[in-house]
mmCIF file of C-alpha atoms and ligand atoms in Angstrom:
data_model
loop_
_atom_site.group_PDB
_atom_site.id
_atom_site.type_symbol
_atom_site.label_atom_id
_atom_site.label_comp_id
_atom_site.label_asym_id
_atom_site.label_seq_id
_atom_site.Cartn_x
_atom_site.Cartn_y
_atom_site.Cartn_z
ATOM 1 C CA MET P 807 -57.917 221.289 29.092
ATOM 2 C CA GLU P 808 -55.658 218.423 30.183
ATOM 3 C CA LYS P 809 -52.158 218.695 28.649
ATOM 4 C CA SER P 810 -50.648 215.616 27.017
ATOM 5 C CA ALA P 811 -47.012 214.557 27.086
ATOM 6 C CA LEU P 812 -45.349 211.818 25.061
ATOM 7 C CA ILE P 813 -42.319 210.058 26.552
ATOM 8 C CA THR P 814 -39.918 207.734 24.759
ATOM 9 C CA GLY P 815 -37.966 205.524 27.151
ATOM 10 C CA ILE P 816 -40.971 205.519 29.497
ATOM 11 C CA THR P 817 -40.073 202.079 30.894
ATOM 12 C CA GLY P 818 -36.593 203.244 31.922
ATOM 13 C CA GLN P 819 -35.498 204.827 35.204
ATOM 14 C CA ASP P 820 -36.134 208.439 34.180
ATOM 15 C CA GLY P 821 -39.257 207.554 32.199
ATOM 16 C CA ALA P 822 -40.848 206.172 35.356
ATOM 17 C CA TYR P 823 -39.935 209.169 37.540
ATOM 18 C CA LEU P 824 -40.954 211.663 34.839
ATOM 19 C CA SER P 825 -44.299 209.887 34.306
ATOM 20 C CA LYS P 826 -45.070 210.158 38.009
ATOM 21 C CA PHE P 827 -43.969 213.789 38.080
ATOM 22 C CA LEU P 828 -46.157 214.758 35.091
ATOM 23 C CA ILE P 829 -49.175 212.758 36.283
ATOM 24 C CA ASP P 830 -48.936 214.527 39.644
ATOM 25 C CA LYS P 831 -48.973 217.813 37.702
ATOM 26 C CA GLY P 832 -52.204 216.791 35.925
ATOM 27 C CA TYR P 833 -50.785 215.719 32.549
ATOM 28 C CA LYS P 834 -52.139 212.872 30.466
ATOM 29 C CA VAL P 835 -49.007 210.774 29.862
ATOM 30 C CA TYR P 836 -48.408 208.605 26.812
ATOM 31 C CA GLY P 837 -45.379 206.402 26.305
ATOM 32 C CA LEU P 838 -43.731 204.893 23.260
ATOM 33 C CA LEU P 839 -43.445 201.224 24.190
ATOM 34 C CA ALA P 840 -40.837 199.147 22.373
ATOM 35 C CA ARG P 841 -41.832 195.527 21.923
ATOM 36 C CA ARG P 842 -39.823 193.202 24.174
ATOM 37 C CA SER P 843 -40.183 189.486 24.928
ATOM 38 C CA THR P 844 -40.238 190.079 28.696
ATOM 39 C CA PRO P 845 -42.249 192.591 30.781
ATOM 40 C CA THR P 846 -40.748 196.078 31.148
ATOM 41 C CA MET P 847 -43.373 197.884 33.227
ATOM 42 C CA TRP P 848 -41.847 197.120 36.652
ATOM 43 C CA ARG P 849 -40.409 200.582 37.216
ATOM 44 C CA LEU P 850 -43.736 202.281 36.488
ATOM 45 C CA ALA P 851 -45.428 199.757 38.793
ATOM 46 C CA TYR P 852 -42.863 200.493 41.548
ATOM 47 C CA LEU P 853 -43.966 204.148 41.481
ATOM 48 C CA GLY P 854 -47.665 203.205 41.207
ATOM 49 C CA VAL P 855 -48.252 204.749 37.777
ATOM 50 C CA ASP P 856 -48.270 201.722 35.454
ATOM 51 C CA ARG P 857 -52.046 201.940 35.050
ATOM 52 C CA LYS P 858 -52.091 205.699 34.742
ATOM 53 C CA VAL P 859 -50.002 205.942 31.572
ATOM 54 C CA GLU P 860 -51.151 205.034 28.099
ATOM 55 C CA MET P 861 -48.777 203.020 25.973
ATOM 56 C CA ILE P 862 -48.404 203.285 22.202
ATOM 57 C CA GLU P 863 -46.384 200.600 20.511
ATOM 58 C CA GLY P 864 -43.359 201.968 18.690
ATOM 59 C CA ASP P 865 -39.604 202.063 18.324
ATOM 60 C CA LEU P 866 -37.133 204.915 17.997
ATOM 61 C CA SER P 867 -35.701 203.333 14.868
ATOM 62 C CA ASP P 868 -39.131 203.423 13.157
ATOM 63 C CA VAL P 869 -40.114 206.999 12.348
ATOM 64 C CA THR P 870 -43.583 205.934 11.194
ATOM 65 C CA SER P 871 -44.315 204.557 14.657
ATOM 66 C CA ILE P 872 -43.299 207.890 16.223
ATOM 67 C CA ILE P 873 -45.542 209.804 13.825
ATOM 68 C CA ARG P 874 -48.385 207.448 14.718
ATOM 69 C CA ALA P 875 -47.713 208.010 18.430
ATOM 70 C CA ILE P 876 -47.871 211.791 17.951
ATOM 71 C CA HIS P 877 -51.186 211.447 16.096
ATOM 72 C CA ILE P 878 -52.644 209.446 18.978
ATOM 73 C CA ALA P 879 -51.167 211.395 21.903
ATOM 74 C CA GLN P 880 -51.414 214.949 20.482
ATOM 75 C CA PRO P 881 -48.687 216.002 22.946
ATOM 76 C CA VAL P 882 -47.739 219.557 23.843
ATOM 77 C CA GLU P 883 -44.460 218.217 25.230
ATOM 78 C CA PHE P 884 -42.312 215.381 23.880
ATOM 79 C CA TYR P 885 -39.558 213.936 26.090
ATOM 80 C CA ASN P 886 -36.997 211.803 24.266
ATOM 81 C CA LEU P 887 -35.528 209.614 27.009
ATOM 82 C CA GLY P 888 -35.275 206.421 24.954
ATOM 83 C CA ALA P 889 -31.764 205.140 24.257
ATOM 84 C CA GLN P 890 -29.331 202.280 24.524
ATOM 85 C CA SER P 891 -28.003 204.063 27.588
ATOM 86 C CA PHE P 892 -25.212 201.835 28.928
ATOM 87 C CA VAL P 893 -21.727 203.055 27.970
ATOM 88 C CA GLY P 894 -20.168 199.576 28.337
ATOM 89 C CA THR P 895 -22.599 197.994 25.876
ATOM 90 C CA SER P 896 -22.012 200.743 23.337
ATOM 91 C CA TRP P 897 -18.618 199.261 22.388
ATOM 92 C CA ASN P 898 -20.196 195.858 21.763
ATOM 93 C CA GLN P 899 -23.230 197.199 19.880
ATOM 94 C CA PRO P 900 -22.069 200.503 18.390
ATOM 95 C CA GLN P 901 -24.471 200.482 15.457
ATOM 96 C CA LEU P 902 -27.509 199.695 17.589
ATOM 97 C CA THR P 903 -26.420 202.488 19.934
ATOM 98 C CA ALA P 904 -26.047 204.926 17.048
ATOM 99 C CA LEU P 905 -29.471 203.937 15.707
ATOM 100 C CA SER P 906 -31.458 204.275 18.932
ATOM 101 C CA THR P 907 -29.423 206.829 20.895
ATOM 102 C CA GLY P 908 -28.367 209.020 17.963
ATOM 103 C CA PHE P 909 -30.647 208.474 14.985
ATOM 104 C CA GLY P 910 -33.645 207.895 17.275
ATOM 105 C CA ALA P 911 -33.538 211.551 18.302
ATOM 106 C CA LEU P 912 -33.423 212.633 14.674
ATOM 107 C CA ASN P 913 -36.479 210.452 13.996
ATOM 108 C CA CYS P 914 -38.333 212.203 16.830
ATOM 109 C CA LEU P 915 -37.391 215.629 15.470
ATOM 110 C CA GLU P 916 -38.462 214.661 11.942
ATOM 111 C CA ALA P 917 -41.750 213.280 13.255
ATOM 112 C CA ILE P 918 -42.385 216.590 15.044
ATOM 113 C CA ARG P 919 -41.456 218.594 11.937
ATOM 114 C CA LEU P 920 -43.835 216.552 9.781
ATOM 115 C CA THR P 921 -46.783 216.540 12.197
ATOM 116 C CA ASN P 922 -46.816 219.538 14.534
ATOM 117 C CA PRO P 923 -43.690 221.736 14.770
ATOM 118 C CA LYS P 924 -45.167 223.503 17.812
ATOM 119 C CA ILE P 925 -44.567 220.498 20.068
ATOM 120 C CA LYS P 926 -41.892 221.276 22.662
ATOM 121 C CA PHE P 927 -39.068 218.724 22.572
ATOM 122 C CA TYR P 928 -36.719 217.588 25.341
ATOM 123 C CA GLN P 929 -33.536 215.734 24.402
ATOM 124 C CA ALA P 930 -31.780 213.654 27.071
ATOM 125 C CA SER P 931 -28.186 214.771 26.534
ATOM 126 C CA THR P 932 -25.428 213.525 28.805
ATOM 127 C CA SER P 933 -22.220 214.446 30.602
ATOM 128 C CA GLU P 934 -20.634 211.548 28.663
ATOM 129 C CA MET P 935 -20.435 214.054 25.757
ATOM 130 C CA PHE P 936 -17.697 215.872 27.731
ATOM 131 C CA GLY P 937 -15.740 212.642 28.066
ATOM 132 C CA GLY P 938 -11.988 213.050 28.314
ATOM 133 C CA ILE P 939 -11.228 216.695 28.899
ATOM 134 C CA PRO P 940 -8.720 217.053 31.755
ATOM 135 C CA ALA P 941 -8.228 220.743 30.984
ATOM 136 C CA TYR P 942 -11.828 221.397 32.068
ATOM 137 C CA PRO P 943 -12.242 219.930 35.562
ATOM 138 C CA LEU P 944 -15.638 221.652 36.032
ATOM 139 C CA GLN P 945 -18.005 221.104 33.102
ATOM 140 C CA SER P 946 -20.629 223.661 32.107
ATOM 141 C CA GLU P 947 -22.722 224.532 29.033
ATOM 142 C CA THR P 948 -19.664 226.204 27.424
ATOM 143 C CA THR P 949 -17.188 223.346 27.946
ATOM 144 C CA PRO P 950 -16.005 221.719 24.695
ATOM 145 C CA PHE P 951 -17.144 218.163 23.997
ATOM 146 C CA TYR P 952 -14.875 215.138 23.628
ATOM 147 C CA PRO P 953 -16.956 211.948 23.796
ATOM 148 C CA ARG P 954 -15.050 208.755 24.626
ATOM 149 C CA SER P 955 -17.528 205.997 23.693
ATOM 150 C CA PRO P 956 -19.953 205.146 20.875
ATOM 151 C CA TYR P 957 -22.671 206.124 23.371
ATOM 152 C CA GLY P 958 -21.151 209.577 23.918
ATOM 153 C CA VAL P 959 -20.652 210.106 20.183
ATOM 154 C CA SER P 960 -24.256 209.082 19.443
ATOM 155 C CA LYS P 961 -25.595 211.430 22.121
ATOM 156 C CA LEU P 962 -23.536 214.290 20.702
ATOM 157 C CA PHE P 963 -25.158 213.728 17.283
ATOM 158 C CA ALA P 964 -28.607 213.875 18.915
ATOM 159 C CA HIS P 965 -27.613 216.976 20.895
ATOM 160 C CA TRP P 966 -26.501 218.944 17.840
ATOM 161 C CA MET P 967 -29.483 217.739 15.796
ATOM 162 C CA THR P 968 -31.801 219.180 18.443
ATOM 163 C CA ILE P 969 -29.978 222.531 18.312
ATOM 164 C CA ASN P 970 -29.931 222.399 14.514
ATOM 165 C CA TYR P 971 -33.687 221.763 14.266
ATOM 166 C CA TYR P 972 -34.286 224.875 16.339
ATOM 167 C CA GLU P 973 -31.940 226.963 14.204
ATOM 168 C CA SER P 974 -33.299 225.497 10.947
ATOM 169 C CA PHE P 975 -37.016 224.961 11.632
ATOM 170 C CA SER P 976 -37.692 226.814 14.927
ATOM 171 C CA ILE P 977 -38.574 223.562 16.667
ATOM 172 C CA PHE P 978 -38.507 224.251 20.403
ATOM 173 C CA GLY P 979 -35.821 221.744 21.425
ATOM 174 C CA CYS P 980 -34.121 221.807 24.836
ATOM 175 C CA CYS P 981 -31.105 219.690 25.739
ATOM 176 C CA GLY P 982 -30.550 218.737 29.354
ATOM 177 C CA ILE P 983 -26.922 217.720 29.834
ATOM 178 C CA LEU P 984 -27.599 215.516 32.816
ATOM 179 C CA PHE P 985 -24.780 214.100 34.879
ATOM 180 C CA ASN P 986 -25.135 210.565 36.277
ATOM 181 C CA HIS P 987 -28.346 210.143 38.232
ATOM 182 C CA GLU P 988 -29.389 207.054 40.084
ATOM 183 C CA SER P 989 -32.221 205.621 42.163
ATOM 184 C CA PRO P 990 -33.616 202.287 43.337
ATOM 185 C CA LEU P 991 -34.853 201.976 39.729
ATOM 186 C CA ARG P 992 -31.386 202.245 38.156
ATOM 187 C CA GLY P 993 -30.372 199.377 35.851
ATOM 188 C CA ILE P 994 -28.278 196.755 37.656
ATOM 189 C CA GLU P 995 -25.414 197.127 35.135
ATOM 190 C CA PHE P 996 -24.611 200.677 36.314
ATOM 191 C CA VAL P 997 -21.993 200.910 39.034
ATOM 192 C CA THR P 998 -24.073 202.438 41.857
ATOM 193 C CA ARG P 999 -26.848 199.856 41.598
ATOM 194 C CA LYS P 1000 -24.331 197.049 41.088
ATOM 195 C CA VAL P 1001 -22.748 198.139 44.382
ATOM 196 C CA THR P 1002 -25.985 198.621 46.363
ATOM 197 C CA ASP P 1003 -27.357 195.269 45.167
ATOM 198 C CA ALA P 1004 -24.081 193.534 46.118
ATOM 199 C CA VAL P 1005 -23.999 195.248 49.529
ATOM 200 C CA ALA P 1006 -27.510 193.929 50.227
ATOM 201 C CA ARG P 1007 -26.548 190.410 49.105
ATOM 202 C CA ILE P 1008 -23.312 190.381 51.126
ATOM 203 C CA LYS P 1009 -25.084 191.717 54.223
ATOM 204 C CA LEU P 1010 -27.748 189.008 53.917
ATOM 205 C CA GLY P 1011 -25.141 186.285 53.397
ATOM 206 C CA VAL P 1012 -25.996 185.305 49.830
ATOM 207 C CA ARG P 1013 -22.813 186.670 48.209
ATOM 208 C CA ASP P 1014 -19.126 186.957 49.254
ATOM 209 C CA LYS P 1015 -17.483 189.399 46.870
ATOM 210 C CA LEU P 1016 -18.096 192.354 44.578
ATOM 211 C CA TYR P 1017 -16.026 192.552 41.379
ATOM 212 C CA LEU P 1018 -15.514 196.009 39.881
ATOM 213 C CA GLY P 1019 -13.381 197.696 37.222
ATOM 214 C CA ASN P 1020 -11.821 201.162 37.547
ATOM 215 C CA ILE P 1021 -12.716 202.319 41.052
ATOM 216 C CA ASP P 1022 -10.644 205.505 40.717
ATOM 217 C CA ALA P 1023 -13.108 206.977 38.191
ATOM 218 C CA LYS P 1024 -15.008 209.968 39.563
ATOM 219 C CA ARG P 1025 -18.655 210.753 38.949
ATOM 220 C CA ASP P 1026 -21.088 213.516 39.872
ATOM 221 C CA TRP P 1027 -24.026 211.413 41.099
ATOM 222 C CA GLY P 1028 -27.504 212.798 41.805
ATOM 223 C CA PHE P 1029 -30.988 211.374 42.380
ATOM 224 C CA ALA P 1030 -33.166 210.729 39.295
ATOM 225 C CA GLY P 1031 -36.283 211.886 41.159
ATOM 226 C CA ASP P 1032 -34.725 215.354 41.530
ATOM 227 C CA TYR P 1033 -33.457 215.500 37.940
ATOM 228 C CA VAL P 1034 -36.752 214.868 36.076
ATOM 229 C CA GLU P 1035 -38.115 218.131 37.481
ATOM 230 C CA ALA P 1036 -35.356 219.957 35.587
ATOM 231 C CA MET P 1037 -36.517 218.375 32.301
ATOM 232 C CA TRP P 1038 -40.001 219.759 32.801
ATOM 233 C CA LEU P 1039 -38.734 223.191 33.942
ATOM 234 C CA MET P 1040 -36.718 223.539 30.700
ATOM 235 C CA LEU P 1041 -39.852 223.095 28.585
ATOM 236 C CA GLN P 1042 -41.738 225.774 30.572
ATOM 237 C CA GLU P 1043 -39.261 228.489 29.502
ATOM 238 C CA ASP P 1044 -40.074 230.929 26.675
ATOM 239 C CA GLU P 1045 -36.966 229.993 24.680
ATOM 240 C CA PRO P 1046 -35.278 226.617 24.265
ATOM 241 C CA ASP P 1047 -31.787 226.281 25.682
ATOM 242 C CA VAL P 1048 -29.097 223.886 26.896
ATOM 243 C CA TYR P 1049 -28.655 223.253 30.632
ATOM 244 C CA VAL P 1050 -26.215 221.266 32.756
ATOM 245 C CA ILE P 1051 -27.956 219.363 35.563
ATOM 246 C CA ALA P 1052 -25.554 218.138 38.236
ATOM 247 C CA THR P 1053 -24.829 218.254 41.960
ATOM 248 C CA GLY P 1054 -21.471 220.053 41.683
ATOM 249 C CA GLN P 1055 -19.750 217.316 43.743
ATOM 250 C CA THR P 1056 -17.647 214.468 42.426
ATOM 251 C CA THR P 1057 -16.734 211.197 44.186
ATOM 252 C CA THR P 1058 -14.625 208.181 43.248
ATOM 253 C CA VAL P 1059 -16.282 204.808 42.775
ATOM 254 C CA ARG P 1060 -14.037 203.684 45.664
ATOM 255 C CA ASP P 1061 -15.470 206.320 48.055
ATOM 256 C CA MET P 1062 -19.001 205.541 46.905
ATOM 257 C CA CYS P 1063 -18.314 201.887 47.842
ATOM 258 C CA GLN P 1064 -17.083 202.987 51.248
ATOM 259 C CA ILE P 1065 -20.313 204.942 51.864
ATOM 260 C CA ALA P 1066 -22.374 201.929 50.763
ATOM 261 C CA PHE P 1067 -20.624 199.250 52.827
ATOM 262 C CA GLU P 1068 -20.427 201.513 55.894
ATOM 263 C CA HIS P 1069 -24.216 201.888 55.826
ATOM 264 C CA VAL P 1070 -24.566 198.193 56.720
ATOM 265 C CA GLY P 1071 -21.580 198.156 59.099
ATOM 266 C CA LEU P 1072 -19.065 196.554 56.702
ATOM 267 C CA ASN P 1073 -15.666 197.587 55.321
ATOM 268 C CA TYR P 1074 -15.565 197.666 51.499
ATOM 269 C CA ARG P 1075 -11.883 196.583 51.503
ATOM 270 C CA ASP P 1076 -12.943 193.137 52.733
ATOM 271 C CA TYR P 1077 -15.296 192.564 49.796
ATOM 272 C CA VAL P 1078 -14.371 194.607 46.698
ATOM 273 C CA GLU P 1079 -12.004 192.984 44.199
ATOM 274 C CA ILE P 1080 -10.794 194.313 40.880
ATOM 275 C CA ASP P 1081 -11.707 192.409 37.737
ATOM 276 C CA PRO P 1082 -9.949 193.970 34.714
ATOM 277 C CA SER P 1083 -12.687 192.635 32.415
ATOM 278 C CA PHE P 1084 -14.775 195.579 33.678
ATOM 279 C CA TYR P 1085 -12.190 198.121 32.456
ATOM 280 C CA ARG P 1086 -13.404 200.087 29.443
ATOM 281 C CA PRO P 1087 -11.586 200.508 26.113
ATOM 282 C CA ALA P 1088 -11.552 204.274 26.809
ATOM 283 C CA GLU P 1089 -12.392 205.707 30.226
ATOM 284 C CA VAL P 1090 -13.964 208.992 31.292
ATOM 285 C CA ASP P 1091 -11.892 209.687 34.391
ATOM 286 C CA VAL P 1092 -13.710 212.605 35.999
ATOM 287 C CA LEU P 1093 -17.167 214.111 35.594
ATOM 288 C CA LEU P 1094 -18.071 217.178 37.641
ATOM 289 C CA GLY P 1095 -20.882 219.466 36.551
ATOM 290 C CA ASP P 1096 -21.543 223.147 37.182
ATOM 291 C CA PRO P 1097 -25.333 223.566 37.549
ATOM 292 C CA THR P 1098 -25.214 227.349 38.088
ATOM 293 C CA LYS P 1099 -27.168 228.214 34.928
ATOM 294 C CA ALA P 1100 -30.024 225.826 35.808
ATOM 295 C CA GLN P 1101 -30.073 227.178 39.361
ATOM 296 C CA ILE P 1102 -30.327 230.788 38.191
ATOM 297 C CA LYS P 1103 -32.570 230.446 35.097
ATOM 298 C CA LEU P 1104 -34.788 227.519 36.083
ATOM 299 C CA GLY P 1105 -34.642 227.821 39.860
ATOM 300 C CA TRP P 1106 -33.648 224.132 39.911
ATOM 301 C CA LYS P 1107 -31.776 222.763 42.918
ATOM 302 C CA ASN P 1108 -30.337 219.363 43.738
ATOM 303 C CA LYS P 1109 -32.018 218.088 46.905
ATOM 304 C CA THR P 1110 -30.458 214.686 47.663
ATOM 305 C CA SER P 1111 -26.894 214.042 48.844
ATOM 306 C CA LEU P 1112 -24.888 211.050 47.584
ATOM 307 C CA LYS P 1113 -25.061 209.473 51.056
ATOM 308 C CA GLN P 1114 -28.870 209.802 51.150
ATOM 309 C CA LEU P 1115 -29.099 208.417 47.615
ATOM 310 C CA ILE P 1116 -26.903 205.376 48.267
ATOM 311 C CA GLU P 1117 -28.712 204.637 51.522
ATOM 312 C CA MET P 1118 -32.100 204.846 49.778
ATOM 313 C CA MET P 1119 -30.838 202.401 47.114
ATOM 314 C CA ILE P 1120 -29.427 199.955 49.676
ATOM 315 C CA GLU P 1121 -32.657 199.938 51.679
ATOM 316 C CA ALA P 1122 -34.620 199.138 48.487
ATOM 317 C CA ASP P 1123 -32.145 196.382 47.554
ATOM 318 C CA LEU P 1124 -32.229 194.871 51.052
ATOM 319 C CA LYS P 1125 -36.021 194.561 50.706
ATOM 320 C CA ARG P 1126 -35.739 192.992 47.248
ATOM 321 C CA VAL P 1127 -33.074 190.481 48.239
ATOM 322 C CA LYS P 1128 -34.968 189.514 51.422
ATOM 323 C CA ALA P 1129 -38.093 188.859 49.313
ATOM 324 C CA GLU P 1130 -36.017 186.800 46.843
ATOM 325 C CA VAL P 1131 -34.477 184.707 49.643
ATOM 326 C CA LYS P 1132 -37.929 184.145 51.194
ATOM 327 C CA VAL P 1133 -39.282 182.792 47.884
ATOM 328 C CA GLN P 1134 -36.240 180.499 47.491
ATOM 329 C CA ASN P 1135 -36.740 179.092 50.992
ATOM 330 C CA MET P 1136 -40.453 178.357 50.488
HETATM 331 P P1 NDP Q 1409 -32.686 203.529 30.876
HETATM 332 O O1 NDP Q 1409 -31.663 202.684 30.239
HETATM 333 O O2 NDP Q 1409 -33.194 203.145 32.239
HETATM 334 O O3 NDP Q 1409 -33.972 203.598 29.904
HETATM 335 C C1 NDP Q 1409 -33.851 203.609 28.514
HETATM 336 C C2 NDP Q 1409 -35.227 203.524 27.902
HETATM 337 O O4 NDP Q 1409 -35.106 203.573 26.482
HETATM 338 C C3 NDP Q 1409 -36.006 202.233 28.222
HETATM 339 O O5 NDP Q 1409 -37.356 202.562 28.419
HETATM 340 C C4 NDP Q 1409 -35.844 201.422 26.935
HETATM 341 O O6 NDP Q 1409 -36.897 200.520 26.717
HETATM 342 C C5 NDP Q 1409 -35.926 202.556 25.916
HETATM 343 N N1 NDP Q 1409 -35.416 202.176 24.597
HETATM 344 C C6 NDP Q 1409 -34.209 201.651 24.289
HETATM 345 N N2 NDP Q 1409 -34.105 201.453 22.957
HETATM 346 C C7 NDP Q 1409 -35.283 201.862 22.412
HETATM 347 C C8 NDP Q 1409 -35.782 201.892 21.102
HETATM 348 N N3 NDP Q 1409 -35.067 201.488 20.055
HETATM 349 N N4 NDP Q 1409 -37.050 202.367 20.902
HETATM 350 C C9 NDP Q 1409 -37.800 202.795 21.955
HETATM 351 N N5 NDP Q 1409 -37.367 202.781 23.222
HETATM 352 C C10 NDP Q 1409 -36.122 202.326 23.453
HETATM 353 O O7 NDP Q 1409 -32.138 205.025 30.883
HETATM 354 P P2 NDP Q 1409 -32.375 206.193 31.965
HETATM 355 O O8 NDP Q 1409 -33.803 206.258 32.306
HETATM 356 O O9 NDP Q 1409 -31.353 206.087 33.032
HETATM 357 O O10 NDP Q 1409 -31.985 207.480 31.114
HETATM 358 C C11 NDP Q 1409 -32.944 208.183 30.341
HETATM 359 C C12 NDP Q 1409 -32.231 208.911 29.225
HETATM 360 O O11 NDP Q 1409 -31.315 209.850 29.778
HETATM 361 C C13 NDP Q 1409 -31.425 208.021 28.293
HETATM 362 O O12 NDP Q 1409 -31.502 208.564 27.004
HETATM 363 C C14 NDP Q 1409 -30.011 208.140 28.841
HETATM 364 O O13 NDP Q 1409 -29.062 207.883 27.844
HETATM 365 C C15 NDP Q 1409 -30.000 209.595 29.284
HETATM 366 N N6 NDP Q 1409 -29.099 209.918 30.360
HETATM 367 C C16 NDP Q 1409 -29.119 209.186 31.510
HETATM 368 C C17 NDP Q 1409 -28.280 209.489 32.540
HETATM 369 C C18 NDP Q 1409 -28.313 208.727 33.821
HETATM 370 O O14 NDP Q 1409 -27.386 208.881 34.615
HETATM 371 N N7 NDP Q 1409 -29.340 207.937 34.087
HETATM 372 C C19 NDP Q 1409 -27.313 210.611 32.432
HETATM 373 C C20 NDP Q 1409 -27.460 211.387 31.220
HETATM 374 C C21 NDP Q 1409 -28.311 211.023 30.226
HETATM 375 P P3 NDP Q 1409 -36.866 199.019 27.340
HETATM 376 O O15 NDP Q 1409 -37.201 199.176 28.785
HETATM 377 O O16 NDP Q 1409 -37.910 198.315 26.580
HETATM 378 O O17 NDP Q 1409 -35.488 198.501 27.097
HETATM 379 P P1 GDP Q 1410 -21.400 205.880 33.133
HETATM 380 O O1 GDP Q 1410 -20.740 207.065 33.736
HETATM 381 O O2 GDP Q 1410 -22.621 206.224 32.341
HETATM 382 O O3 GDP Q 1410 -20.468 205.029 32.356
HETATM 383 O O4 GDP Q 1410 -21.997 205.048 34.377
HETATM 384 P P2 GDP Q 1410 -21.545 203.660 35.045
HETATM 385 O O5 GDP Q 1410 -22.277 203.562 36.330
HETATM 386 O O6 GDP Q 1410 -21.713 202.530 34.087
HETATM 387 O O7 GDP Q 1410 -19.983 203.822 35.301
HETATM 388 C C1 GDP Q 1410 -19.475 204.857 36.131
HETATM 389 C C2 GDP Q 1410 -17.976 204.652 36.336
HETATM 390 O O8 GDP Q 1410 -17.768 203.502 37.151
HETATM 391 C C3 GDP Q 1410 -17.183 204.426 35.046
HETATM 392 O O9 GDP Q 1410 -16.013 205.179 35.092
HETATM 393 C C4 GDP Q 1410 -16.832 202.937 35.095
HETATM 394 O O10 GDP Q 1410 -15.615 202.591 34.437
HETATM 395 C C5 GDP Q 1410 -16.692 202.752 36.606
HETATM 396 N N1 GDP Q 1410 -16.819 201.353 37.014
HETATM 397 C C6 GDP Q 1410 -15.928 200.655 37.767
HETATM 398 N N2 GDP Q 1410 -16.312 199.394 37.907
HETATM 399 C C7 GDP Q 1410 -17.496 199.265 37.252
HETATM 400 C C8 GDP Q 1410 -18.383 198.165 37.043
HETATM 401 O O11 GDP Q 1410 -18.166 197.055 37.496
HETATM 402 N N3 GDP Q 1410 -19.518 198.417 36.304
HETATM 403 C C9 GDP Q 1410 -19.791 199.677 35.804
HETATM 404 N N4 GDP Q 1410 -20.919 199.870 35.117
HETATM 405 N N5 GDP Q 1410 -18.937 200.705 35.960
HETATM 406 C C10 GDP Q 1410 -17.808 200.515 36.679
#
C-alpha cells in the first residue's frame, strides 16, 4: 500500500525538495498549508511537484488544524519543517518565532500523541542551537548548546520536546541538527541567495553594489537537495536518534562572495560594501559540523561542494533576472 507523509513547511525550501524526494520514492505527500495573502507554491512548481502534493489548510499555532491534517493524511511519517526560520527576523518578532518555531513543534507532538502515537516524527533542528561556543570549534551530537537568537532558543525548545516525547510517551521522534543548506530555492533574505541574486543583477547591469553585514562569519554550507535525504534516512532507522548533518567544511561569507563573483568574472572587492544595519544583536561566529555519526549510521554523504552549490544558484538567478529584465523591456 502507498505510504503517506505529512509535511509542515511544505512551501519552504526544504519542503519542496523533500516533497520531490518522497514522491520519487512512491509516497503520497500531504502538506500543511498556512493561509497567506500571496501565492506560496512557487518552489513546489519549480521542482514540478505542485500538482502532485495534496494540501491541507492549517497552521502550526493551531493544534486542531494539525489534528485534522493527521486525520485526513493518515501519515506514517510526519516531517515538521515549518518555522519562522530567519534568524534576523527572530529579534524583531520573538514571540511569533517562539510560537511557530518552538511551540509549533510541541503542537505537532501533541497532535501525534492524541491521534496515532505510532507516527514517526522528524524535527528540523538546527546548528543555530550551538550558537556561540568557541571552545567547541567542531560541533557534533555531543556538543553543548548555547543558542544566540530567539530563533535558536525556540529551536532548542522544540529539540528537547521531541526527545522528551520519546522518553515520556515512546513517540518515535528524530532530530536532524542540520547546518546551513542552500539552493536556488533559498529565501532571498539568507546571505547565500542574497549574494547570488546580487551577482546576477550586477553581471547583467541592473545593480551596482551589494550591501552586507558581518562578512567574517563562517558557515558550513551544503545543498538542500542532499540534506532532505538525511531526514528520510533517520525515519527508516529502528530507533529514533539525533544526527548532525553537515559538510565538515566552513567558509567565511567573504570567501563565499569571492567564489560567487569569480564565477561571472568579477572581483567581489569592487562591489561588496559593509552596511552595519545588517549586523546582528548577537552573532554566531563559526559553525562547523561533524557529520561522522550520520555517515556511519545512516550511510549519508554530502555530495555537493560549496563551489558547485554557489554556481548552481548563480545560474538559476541569472535566468530569473534575465526573464525579469525581458518583461520590463516589453
Ligand atoms: P523556509 O523558511 O524556506 O520554510 C519555512 C516553511 O514554514 C514555509 O513553508 C512557511 O510557510 C512555513 N511556516 C512558517 N510559519 C508557519 C506556521 N505558523 N504554520 C505553518 N507553516 C508555517 O525554511 P527551510 O525550508 O530553509 O527550512 C526548513 C526547516 O529547517 C525550518 O524549520 C528551518 O528552521 C530548519 N532549518 C533550516 C536550515 C537551513 O539552512 N535551511 C538549517 C537548519 C534548520 P509560508 O511559505 O507560507 O511562509
Ligand atoms: P543563519 O546562519 O541561519 O543566520 O543564515 P544567514 O544566511 O541569514 O546568515 C549567515 C551569516 O551571514 C550570519 O553570520 C550573518 O550575520 C552573515 N551575514 C553577513 N551579511 C549578511 C546579510 O546581509 N544578510 C544575512 N542574512 N546574513 C548576513
